[in-house]
């Protein structure tokens, strides 16, 4: 019987060769880490070594099966701690100057960062950034994050424990404008009225059922069976009619989670039928091509959303790798870039 991890490993190239099985032939970092940070380490090696760099980034992560298959996971806990110590002593600008993978999406993401704030933070080490994140008051954290790139964020979170991440998350909030959603002490929910036949009656009664429990303040969003524009329009109209009946259209959006091109077509055919537009996004250009989107396409769609409700995204850590677009980079880097993509739009 072919083990799932063995199956995933077949044919996947890594910076250290092709993995024949999970965890095999992964080069051990050993003395390739440095208490002086990546700058010192690469200087000692005589130049920037991309394979070693990617491996140190991956080794600092908590164990992930995908990272191991790509060939960038730590061999053991001692190696993980060595990688983390190296990154803690590394300056933020070093990560920004040496992206582990470059494409048009990264260029877009970095262009959305405040350049003056980024320069102000450039000489900080990750140890300093981590300390600031865990000690500064919330208003200062919001100022700080304006100068942080997606890759810097991806690095610092792997240097924090679960308890530290929870501590940070309990102090930092980004509520939606004009709403309590996302604010301190507030929990919201999406209604997901799906139907195996996209039948409006089935969908409508599921919304009523959710309302009976007092949930559904974030979104009424259906995952459709059919992505044909006519079918998507029928579901859009069903959801909109319910919200209009309860006079909720100004505070609660609806969405049919078809491809964004289909939602655009529906809106063109029936103006006002859509509200929030959905799209799955990935963390690099080639992975986004599997979703039939690009930086330019998403910019065009975002520019056209001028009403109260804009765009809504879903990501999945590891989706880039599992779709064959890991590019030898750990999964946290690309997951962070997905959020940077959304922020830039």
mmCIF file of C-alpha atoms in Angstrom:
data_model
loop_
_atom_site.group_PDB
_atom_site.id
_atom_site.type_symbol
_atom_site.label_atom_id
_atom_site.label_comp_id
_atom_site.label_asym_id
_atom_site.label_seq_id
_atom_site.Cartn_x
_atom_site.Cartn_y
_atom_site.Cartn_z
ATOM 1 C CA UNK A 1 0.000 0.000 0.000
ATOM 2 C CA UNK A 2 1.389 3.397 -0.997
ATOM 3 C CA UNK A 3 1.616 5.686 2.021
ATOM 4 C CA UNK A 4 0.215 9.188 1.477
ATOM 5 C CA UNK A 5 3.504 10.849 2.363
ATOM 6 C CA UNK A 6 5.390 8.503 0.040
ATOM 7 C CA UNK A 7 2.932 9.341 -2.747
ATOM 8 C CA UNK A 8 3.368 13.090 -2.266
ATOM 9 C CA UNK A 9 7.143 12.771 -2.253
ATOM 10 C CA UNK A 10 7.391 10.978 -5.588
ATOM 11 C CA UNK A 11 8.893 13.193 -8.243
ATOM 12 C CA UNK A 12 9.069 16.335 -6.105
ATOM 13 C CA UNK A 13 12.385 18.104 -6.600
ATOM 14 C CA UNK A 14 14.092 19.779 -3.660
ATOM 15 C CA UNK A 15 17.219 21.897 -3.366
ATOM 16 C CA UNK A 16 18.950 18.715 -2.220
ATOM 17 C CA UNK A 17 17.755 16.392 -4.971
ATOM 18 C CA UNK A 18 14.639 14.321 -5.473
ATOM 19 C CA UNK A 19 13.176 12.823 -2.313
ATOM 20 C CA UNK A 20 12.678 9.096 -2.564
ATOM 21 C CA UNK A 21 10.648 9.001 0.638
ATOM 22 C CA UNK A 22 9.456 11.226 3.439
ATOM 23 C CA UNK A 23 12.371 12.752 5.298
ATOM 24 C CA UNK A 24 15.126 11.015 3.338
ATOM 25 C CA UNK A 25 18.112 12.730 1.742
ATOM 26 C CA UNK A 26 17.338 15.999 3.562
ATOM 27 C CA UNK A 27 20.620 17.744 4.234
ATOM 28 C CA UNK A 28 21.174 18.342 7.931
ATOM 29 C CA UNK A 29 22.023 21.944 8.770
ATOM 30 C CA UNK A 30 24.595 21.021 11.358
ATOM 31 C CA UNK A 31 27.033 23.940 11.652
ATOM 32 C CA UNK A 32 25.347 25.945 8.884
ATOM 33 C CA UNK A 33 23.541 28.127 11.441
ATOM 34 C CA UNK A 34 25.100 31.141 13.110
ATOM 35 C CA UNK A 35 24.644 33.070 16.337
ATOM 36 C CA UNK A 36 25.475 36.174 14.295
ATOM 37 C CA UNK A 37 22.460 35.869 12.024
ATOM 38 C CA UNK A 38 22.110 35.104 8.343
ATOM 39 C CA UNK A 39 24.401 37.998 7.434
ATOM 40 C CA UNK A 40 27.328 36.453 9.314
ATOM 41 C CA UNK A 41 26.536 32.947 8.136
ATOM 42 C CA UNK A 42 26.422 33.835 4.453
ATOM 43 C CA UNK A 43 29.568 35.937 4.759
ATOM 44 C CA UNK A 44 31.368 32.951 6.233
ATOM 45 C CA UNK A 45 30.151 30.815 3.325
ATOM 46 C CA UNK A 46 31.507 33.306 0.802
ATOM 47 C CA UNK A 47 28.166 34.385 -0.643
ATOM 48 C CA UNK A 48 24.415 34.011 -0.461
ATOM 49 C CA UNK A 49 23.402 30.342 -0.616
ATOM 50 C CA UNK A 50 19.723 30.166 -1.568
ATOM 51 C CA UNK A 51 19.365 26.462 -0.751
ATOM 52 C CA UNK A 52 20.809 26.882 2.744
ATOM 53 C CA UNK A 53 18.711 30.020 3.255
ATOM 54 C CA UNK A 54 15.488 28.214 2.351
ATOM 55 C CA UNK A 55 16.461 25.329 4.583
ATOM 56 C CA UNK A 56 17.075 27.589 7.590
ATOM 57 C CA UNK A 57 13.707 29.267 7.064
ATOM 58 C CA UNK A 58 11.947 25.914 6.845
ATOM 59 C CA UNK A 59 13.868 24.377 9.724
ATOM 60 C CA UNK A 60 12.683 27.144 12.051
ATOM 61 C CA UNK A 61 9.042 26.154 11.474
ATOM 62 C CA UNK A 62 7.057 23.821 13.646
ATOM 63 C CA UNK A 63 7.064 20.347 12.001
ATOM 64 C CA UNK A 64 5.038 20.236 8.789
ATOM 65 C CA UNK A 65 4.740 17.269 6.483
ATOM 66 C CA UNK A 66 4.820 19.455 3.388
ATOM 67 C CA UNK A 67 8.031 21.183 4.481
ATOM 68 C CA UNK A 68 9.659 17.797 5.032
ATOM 69 C CA UNK A 69 8.703 16.596 1.562
ATOM 70 C CA UNK A 70 10.026 19.786 -0.022
ATOM 71 C CA UNK A 71 13.265 19.192 1.874
ATOM 72 C CA UNK A 72 13.384 22.247 4.130
ATOM 73 C CA UNK A 73 12.169 20.862 7.475
ATOM 74 C CA UNK A 74 14.406 20.464 10.518
ATOM 75 C CA UNK A 75 15.812 16.999 11.086
ATOM 76 C CA UNK A 76 15.196 17.287 14.833
ATOM 77 C CA UNK A 77 14.395 19.753 17.598
ATOM 78 C CA UNK A 78 18.038 20.730 18.085
ATOM 79 C CA UNK A 79 18.293 21.766 14.442
ATOM 80 C CA UNK A 80 15.026 23.692 14.725
ATOM 81 C CA UNK A 81 16.346 25.669 17.686
ATOM 82 C CA UNK A 82 19.628 26.425 15.890
ATOM 83 C CA UNK A 83 17.714 27.768 12.893
ATOM 84 C CA UNK A 84 15.550 29.913 15.143
ATOM 85 C CA UNK A 85 18.549 31.374 16.944
ATOM 86 C CA UNK A 86 20.083 32.309 13.598
ATOM 87 C CA UNK A 87 16.904 34.062 12.490
ATOM 88 C CA UNK A 88 16.462 35.873 15.806
ATOM 89 C CA UNK A 89 19.863 37.504 15.234
ATOM 90 C CA UNK A 90 19.022 38.401 11.614
ATOM 91 C CA UNK A 91 18.004 41.921 10.543
ATOM 92 C CA UNK A 92 14.614 42.473 8.930
ATOM 93 C CA UNK A 93 16.158 44.070 5.858
ATOM 94 C CA UNK A 94 18.116 40.884 5.159
ATOM 95 C CA UNK A 95 14.889 38.967 4.567
ATOM 96 C CA UNK A 96 13.482 41.745 2.388
ATOM 97 C CA UNK A 97 16.678 41.959 0.339
ATOM 98 C CA UNK A 98 16.796 38.189 -0.177
ATOM 99 C CA UNK A 99 13.325 36.807 -0.932
ATOM 100 C CA UNK A 100 13.311 32.991 -0.962
ATOM 101 C CA UNK A 101 11.227 33.164 -4.153
ATOM 102 C CA UNK A 102 10.443 36.115 -6.420
ATOM 103 C CA UNK A 103 7.591 36.769 -8.829
ATOM 104 C CA UNK A 104 5.090 39.471 -9.808
ATOM 105 C CA UNK A 105 2.914 38.752 -6.784
ATOM 106 C CA UNK A 106 5.784 39.452 -4.392
ATOM 107 C CA UNK A 107 6.479 42.741 -6.180
ATOM 108 C CA UNK A 108 2.841 43.749 -5.743
ATOM 109 C CA UNK A 109 2.792 42.732 -2.072
ATOM 110 C CA UNK A 110 5.954 44.660 -1.229
ATOM 111 C CA UNK A 111 4.725 47.762 -3.052
ATOM 112 C CA UNK A 112 1.837 47.987 -0.576
ATOM 113 C CA UNK A 113 4.191 48.313 2.422
ATOM 114 C CA UNK A 114 4.913 51.786 3.824
ATOM 115 C CA UNK A 115 8.493 52.429 2.582
ATOM 116 C CA UNK A 116 9.386 54.976 5.264
ATOM 117 C CA UNK A 117 8.217 52.683 8.056
ATOM 118 C CA UNK A 118 10.033 49.768 6.441
ATOM 119 C CA UNK A 119 13.285 51.754 6.379
ATOM 120 C CA UNK A 120 12.770 52.741 10.005
ATOM 121 C CA UNK A 121 12.572 49.065 10.974
ATOM 122 C CA UNK A 122 15.204 47.732 8.572
ATOM 123 C CA UNK A 123 18.032 47.474 11.118
ATOM 124 C CA UNK A 124 15.899 45.729 13.725
ATOM 125 C CA UNK A 125 16.665 42.101 14.418
ATOM 126 C CA UNK A 126 13.885 39.556 14.612
ATOM 127 C CA UNK A 127 14.550 39.301 18.338
ATOM 128 C CA UNK A 128 13.743 43.011 18.626
ATOM 129 C CA UNK A 129 10.643 42.669 16.457
ATOM 130 C CA UNK A 130 9.372 39.738 18.497
ATOM 131 C CA UNK A 131 9.887 41.655 21.746
ATOM 132 C CA UNK A 132 8.048 44.669 20.333
ATOM 133 C CA UNK A 133 5.101 42.572 19.163
ATOM 134 C CA UNK A 134 4.726 41.090 22.626
ATOM 135 C CA UNK A 135 5.049 44.355 24.550
ATOM 136 C CA UNK A 136 3.815 47.362 22.558
ATOM 137 C CA UNK A 137 0.243 48.657 23.023
ATOM 138 C CA UNK A 138 -2.216 48.017 20.207
ATOM 139 C CA UNK A 139 -2.030 51.501 18.583
ATOM 140 C CA UNK A 140 1.744 51.127 18.262
ATOM 141 C CA UNK A 141 1.341 47.647 16.785
ATOM 142 C CA UNK A 142 -0.885 49.045 14.046
ATOM 143 C CA UNK A 143 1.800 51.594 13.205
ATOM 144 C CA UNK A 144 4.472 48.910 13.273
ATOM 145 C CA UNK A 145 2.716 46.538 10.898
ATOM 146 C CA UNK A 146 2.619 49.170 8.151
ATOM 147 C CA UNK A 147 6.339 48.560 7.608
ATOM 148 C CA UNK A 148 6.310 44.756 7.734
ATOM 149 C CA UNK A 149 6.419 42.731 4.534
ATOM 150 C CA UNK A 150 4.695 39.371 4.233
ATOM 151 C CA UNK A 151 8.028 37.546 4.346
ATOM 152 C CA UNK A 152 9.112 39.340 7.529
ATOM 153 C CA UNK A 153 5.781 38.434 9.132
ATOM 154 C CA UNK A 154 6.200 34.830 7.983
ATOM 155 C CA UNK A 155 9.605 34.670 9.646
ATOM 156 C CA UNK A 156 8.692 36.250 12.974
ATOM 157 C CA UNK A 157 5.658 34.025 13.585
ATOM 158 C CA UNK A 158 7.828 30.894 13.366
ATOM 159 C CA UNK A 159 9.973 32.336 16.150
ATOM 160 C CA UNK A 160 7.015 32.567 18.518
ATOM 161 C CA UNK A 161 5.408 29.857 20.623
ATOM 162 C CA UNK A 162 1.706 29.077 20.422
ATOM 163 C CA UNK A 163 1.245 30.891 23.715
ATOM 164 C CA UNK A 164 3.013 33.982 22.366
ATOM 165 C CA UNK A 165 0.918 33.948 19.193
ATOM 166 C CA UNK A 166 -2.241 33.720 21.299
ATOM 167 C CA UNK A 167 -1.006 36.592 23.458
ATOM 168 C CA UNK A 168 -0.402 38.743 20.379
ATOM 169 C CA UNK A 169 -3.719 37.799 18.810
ATOM 170 C CA UNK A 170 -5.564 38.740 21.986
ATOM 171 C CA UNK A 171 -4.167 42.288 21.762
ATOM 172 C CA UNK A 172 -4.403 43.080 18.058
ATOM 173 C CA UNK A 173 -7.720 43.602 16.265
ATOM 174 C CA UNK A 174 -8.769 44.796 12.813
ATOM 175 C CA UNK A 175 -12.530 45.384 12.854
ATOM 176 C CA UNK A 176 -14.307 45.952 9.570
ATOM 177 C CA UNK A 177 -15.045 49.666 9.065
ATOM 178 C CA UNK A 178 -18.489 50.579 10.338
ATOM 179 C CA UNK A 179 -18.893 47.200 12.010
ATOM 180 C CA UNK A 180 -18.092 45.315 15.188
ATOM 181 C CA UNK A 181 -16.973 42.296 13.174
ATOM 182 C CA UNK A 182 -13.365 41.545 14.044
ATOM 183 C CA UNK A 183 -13.363 43.718 17.160
ATOM 184 C CA UNK A 184 -12.344 42.723 20.668
ATOM 185 C CA UNK A 185 -14.802 40.353 22.348
ATOM 186 C CA UNK A 186 -16.922 39.859 19.216
ATOM 187 C CA UNK A 187 -17.535 36.523 17.526
ATOM 188 C CA UNK A 188 -19.324 36.352 14.187
ATOM 189 C CA UNK A 189 -20.457 33.556 11.902
ATOM 190 C CA UNK A 190 -21.056 32.880 8.229
ATOM 191 C CA UNK A 191 -24.186 31.091 7.063
ATOM 192 C CA UNK A 192 -23.348 28.498 4.403
ATOM 193 C CA UNK A 193 -26.633 27.344 2.866
ATOM 194 C CA UNK A 194 -25.498 24.749 0.329
ATOM 195 C CA UNK A 195 -27.774 22.592 -1.788
ATOM 196 C CA UNK A 196 -26.821 19.480 -3.808
ATOM 197 C CA UNK A 197 -29.026 20.818 -6.607
ATOM 198 C CA UNK A 198 -28.637 24.591 -6.060
ATOM 199 C CA UNK A 199 -32.379 24.666 -5.410
ATOM 200 C CA UNK A 200 -33.539 28.070 -4.109
ATOM 201 C CA UNK A 201 -36.076 26.571 -1.680
ATOM 202 C CA UNK A 202 -33.424 24.350 -0.099
ATOM 203 C CA UNK A 203 -31.042 27.290 0.234
ATOM 204 C CA UNK A 204 -33.717 29.664 1.534
ATOM 205 C CA UNK A 205 -34.825 27.358 4.344
ATOM 206 C CA UNK A 206 -31.252 26.814 5.465
ATOM 207 C CA UNK A 207 -30.889 30.582 5.861
ATOM 208 C CA UNK A 208 -34.097 30.694 7.914
ATOM 209 C CA UNK A 209 -32.782 27.869 10.087
ATOM 210 C CA UNK A 210 -29.548 29.766 10.760
ATOM 211 C CA UNK A 211 -31.454 32.951 11.578
ATOM 212 C CA UNK A 212 -33.468 30.935 14.100
ATOM 213 C CA UNK A 213 -30.214 30.295 15.967
ATOM 214 C CA UNK A 214 -29.241 33.961 15.800
ATOM 215 C CA UNK A 215 -26.162 33.431 13.628
ATOM 216 C CA UNK A 216 -25.071 34.702 10.244
ATOM 217 C CA UNK A 217 -23.908 38.260 10.845
ATOM 218 C CA UNK A 218 -20.784 38.081 8.653
ATOM 219 C CA UNK A 219 -21.977 36.618 5.363
ATOM 220 C CA UNK A 220 -24.657 34.505 3.732
ATOM 221 C CA UNK A 221 -22.497 32.560 1.306
ATOM 222 C CA UNK A 222 -23.409 29.533 -0.801
ATOM 223 C CA UNK A 223 -20.931 27.100 -2.344
ATOM 224 C CA UNK A 224 -22.640 26.346 -5.663
ATOM 225 C CA UNK A 225 -22.746 23.029 -7.462
ATOM 226 C CA UNK A 226 -22.935 24.699 -10.864
ATOM 227 C CA UNK A 227 -20.801 27.624 -11.978
ATOM 228 C CA UNK A 228 -22.986 28.406 -14.959
ATOM 229 C CA UNK A 229 -23.869 32.120 -14.809
ATOM 230 C CA UNK A 230 -27.615 31.461 -15.019
ATOM 231 C CA UNK A 231 -27.488 29.064 -12.070
ATOM 232 C CA UNK A 232 -25.248 31.383 -10.049
ATOM 233 C CA UNK A 233 -27.629 34.268 -10.740
ATOM 234 C CA UNK A 234 -30.600 32.231 -9.502
ATOM 235 C CA UNK A 235 -28.823 31.542 -6.199
ATOM 236 C CA UNK A 236 -27.672 35.171 -5.917
ATOM 237 C CA UNK A 237 -31.260 36.345 -6.358
ATOM 238 C CA UNK A 238 -32.494 33.851 -3.776
ATOM 239 C CA UNK A 239 -30.027 35.096 -1.155
ATOM 240 C CA UNK A 240 -30.627 38.746 -2.002
ATOM 241 C CA UNK A 241 -34.406 38.320 -1.751
ATOM 242 C CA UNK A 242 -34.088 36.886 1.763
ATOM 243 C CA UNK A 243 -31.902 39.778 2.891
ATOM 244 C CA UNK A 244 -34.203 42.331 1.280
ATOM 245 C CA UNK A 245 -37.203 40.787 3.025
ATOM 246 C CA UNK A 246 -35.518 41.169 6.413
ATOM 247 C CA UNK A 247 -34.086 44.602 5.469
ATOM 248 C CA UNK A 248 -30.520 43.401 5.980
ATOM 249 C CA UNK A 249 -28.922 44.309 2.653
ATOM 250 C CA UNK A 250 -27.072 47.308 4.109
ATOM 251 C CA UNK A 251 -25.431 45.346 6.919
ATOM 252 C CA UNK A 252 -25.115 41.752 5.697
ATOM 253 C CA UNK A 253 -23.672 40.727 2.313
ATOM 254 C CA UNK A 254 -24.504 37.669 0.273
ATOM 255 C CA UNK A 255 -22.194 35.737 -2.006
ATOM 256 C CA UNK A 256 -22.190 32.720 -4.310
ATOM 257 C CA UNK A 257 -18.690 31.275 -4.192
ATOM 258 C CA UNK A 258 -18.167 30.651 -7.892
ATOM 259 C CA UNK A 259 -15.049 31.831 -9.711
ATOM 260 C CA UNK A 260 -14.695 35.602 -9.569
ATOM 261 C CA UNK A 261 -14.987 35.838 -13.364
ATOM 262 C CA UNK A 262 -18.409 34.191 -13.156
ATOM 263 C CA UNK A 263 -19.521 36.582 -10.418
ATOM 264 C CA UNK A 264 -18.387 39.484 -12.586
ATOM 265 C CA UNK A 265 -20.358 38.115 -15.534
ATOM 266 C CA UNK A 266 -23.466 37.744 -13.369
ATOM 267 C CA UNK A 267 -23.160 41.327 -12.141
ATOM 268 C CA UNK A 268 -22.797 42.572 -15.715
ATOM 269 C CA UNK A 269 -25.878 40.628 -16.790
ATOM 270 C CA UNK A 270 -27.938 41.600 -13.741
ATOM 271 C CA UNK A 271 -26.565 44.755 -12.077
ATOM 272 C CA UNK A 272 -27.073 44.767 -8.314
ATOM 273 C CA UNK A 273 -27.581 41.013 -8.047
ATOM 274 C CA UNK A 274 -24.213 40.435 -6.348
ATOM 275 C CA UNK A 275 -22.763 41.882 -3.148
ATOM 276 C CA UNK A 276 -19.495 40.444 -1.830
ATOM 277 C CA UNK A 277 -17.261 38.755 -4.431
ATOM 278 C CA UNK A 278 -15.283 35.632 -3.536
ATOM 279 C CA UNK A 279 -12.040 34.145 -4.813
ATOM 280 C CA UNK A 280 -9.538 31.545 -3.621
ATOM 281 C CA UNK A 281 -6.007 32.922 -3.738
ATOM 282 C CA UNK A 282 -2.533 31.414 -3.609
ATOM 283 C CA UNK A 283 0.874 32.689 -2.546
ATOM 284 C CA UNK A 284 2.700 32.759 -5.879
ATOM 285 C CA UNK A 285 1.972 33.429 -9.540
ATOM 286 C CA UNK A 286 2.074 29.858 -10.813
ATOM 287 C CA UNK A 287 -0.184 28.587 -8.022
ATOM 288 C CA UNK A 288 -2.649 31.385 -8.758
ATOM 289 C CA UNK A 289 -2.730 30.248 -12.376
ATOM 290 C CA UNK A 290 -4.316 27.003 -11.158
ATOM 291 C CA UNK A 291 -7.168 29.206 -9.880
ATOM 292 C CA UNK A 292 -7.235 31.020 -13.241
ATOM 293 C CA UNK A 293 -6.290 34.336 -11.665
ATOM 294 C CA UNK A 294 -3.336 36.696 -11.855
ATOM 295 C CA UNK A 295 -2.183 39.872 -10.156
ATOM 296 C CA UNK A 296 -3.505 41.974 -13.019
ATOM 297 C CA UNK A 297 -6.875 40.204 -13.165
ATOM 298 C CA UNK A 298 -7.429 40.616 -9.428
ATOM 299 C CA UNK A 299 -6.431 44.274 -9.582
ATOM 300 C CA UNK A 300 -9.041 44.838 -12.273
ATOM 301 C CA UNK A 301 -11.738 43.094 -10.259
ATOM 302 C CA UNK A 302 -10.781 45.000 -7.098
ATOM 303 C CA UNK A 303 -10.897 48.325 -8.941
ATOM 304 C CA UNK A 304 -14.444 47.560 -10.029
ATOM 305 C CA UNK A 305 -15.722 46.953 -6.506
ATOM 306 C CA UNK A 306 -16.732 50.470 -5.519
ATOM 307 C CA UNK A 307 -19.807 49.764 -3.389
ATOM 308 C CA UNK A 308 -20.172 48.887 0.278
ATOM 309 C CA UNK A 309 -18.998 45.296 -0.169
ATOM 310 C CA UNK A 310 -15.733 44.395 -1.857
ATOM 311 C CA UNK A 311 -13.783 41.149 -2.092
ATOM 312 C CA UNK A 312 -13.640 38.063 0.105
ATOM 313 C CA UNK A 313 -10.788 35.538 -0.004
ATOM 314 C CA UNK A 314 -10.036 32.042 1.176
ATOM 315 C CA UNK A 315 -6.573 30.524 1.544
ATOM 316 C CA UNK A 316 -5.243 27.172 2.643
ATOM 317 C CA UNK A 317 -1.795 26.619 4.107
ATOM 318 C CA UNK A 318 0.024 24.197 1.844
ATOM 319 C CA UNK A 319 -2.286 24.664 -1.152
ATOM 320 C CA UNK A 320 0.618 25.978 -3.233
ATOM 321 C CA UNK A 321 2.733 22.913 -2.492
ATOM 322 C CA UNK A 322 -0.083 20.390 -2.961
ATOM 323 C CA UNK A 323 -0.863 21.934 -6.360
ATOM 324 C CA UNK A 324 2.768 21.471 -7.413
ATOM 325 C CA UNK A 325 3.912 25.059 -6.925
ATOM 326 C CA UNK A 326 5.968 24.948 -3.731
ATOM 327 C CA UNK A 327 9.136 26.171 -5.493
ATOM 328 C CA UNK A 328 11.314 24.695 -2.746
ATOM 329 C CA UNK A 329 9.978 27.159 -0.156
ATOM 330 C CA UNK A 330 8.278 26.407 3.170
ATOM 331 C CA UNK A 331 4.504 26.686 3.412
ATOM 332 C CA UNK A 332 4.356 29.564 5.914
ATOM 333 C CA UNK A 333 6.070 31.946 3.474
ATOM 334 C CA UNK A 334 3.410 31.433 0.824
ATOM 335 C CA UNK A 335 0.560 31.481 3.336
ATOM 336 C CA UNK A 336 1.745 34.860 4.586
ATOM 337 C CA UNK A 337 1.997 36.140 1.021
ATOM 338 C CA UNK A 338 -1.667 35.260 0.462
ATOM 339 C CA UNK A 339 -2.611 37.683 3.220
ATOM 340 C CA UNK A 340 -0.233 40.225 1.723
ATOM 341 C CA UNK A 341 -1.982 39.734 -1.626
ATOM 342 C CA UNK A 342 -5.345 40.443 -0.012
ATOM 343 C CA UNK A 343 -3.963 43.483 1.825
ATOM 344 C CA UNK A 344 -2.465 44.900 -1.380
ATOM 345 C CA UNK A 345 -5.798 44.609 -3.191
#
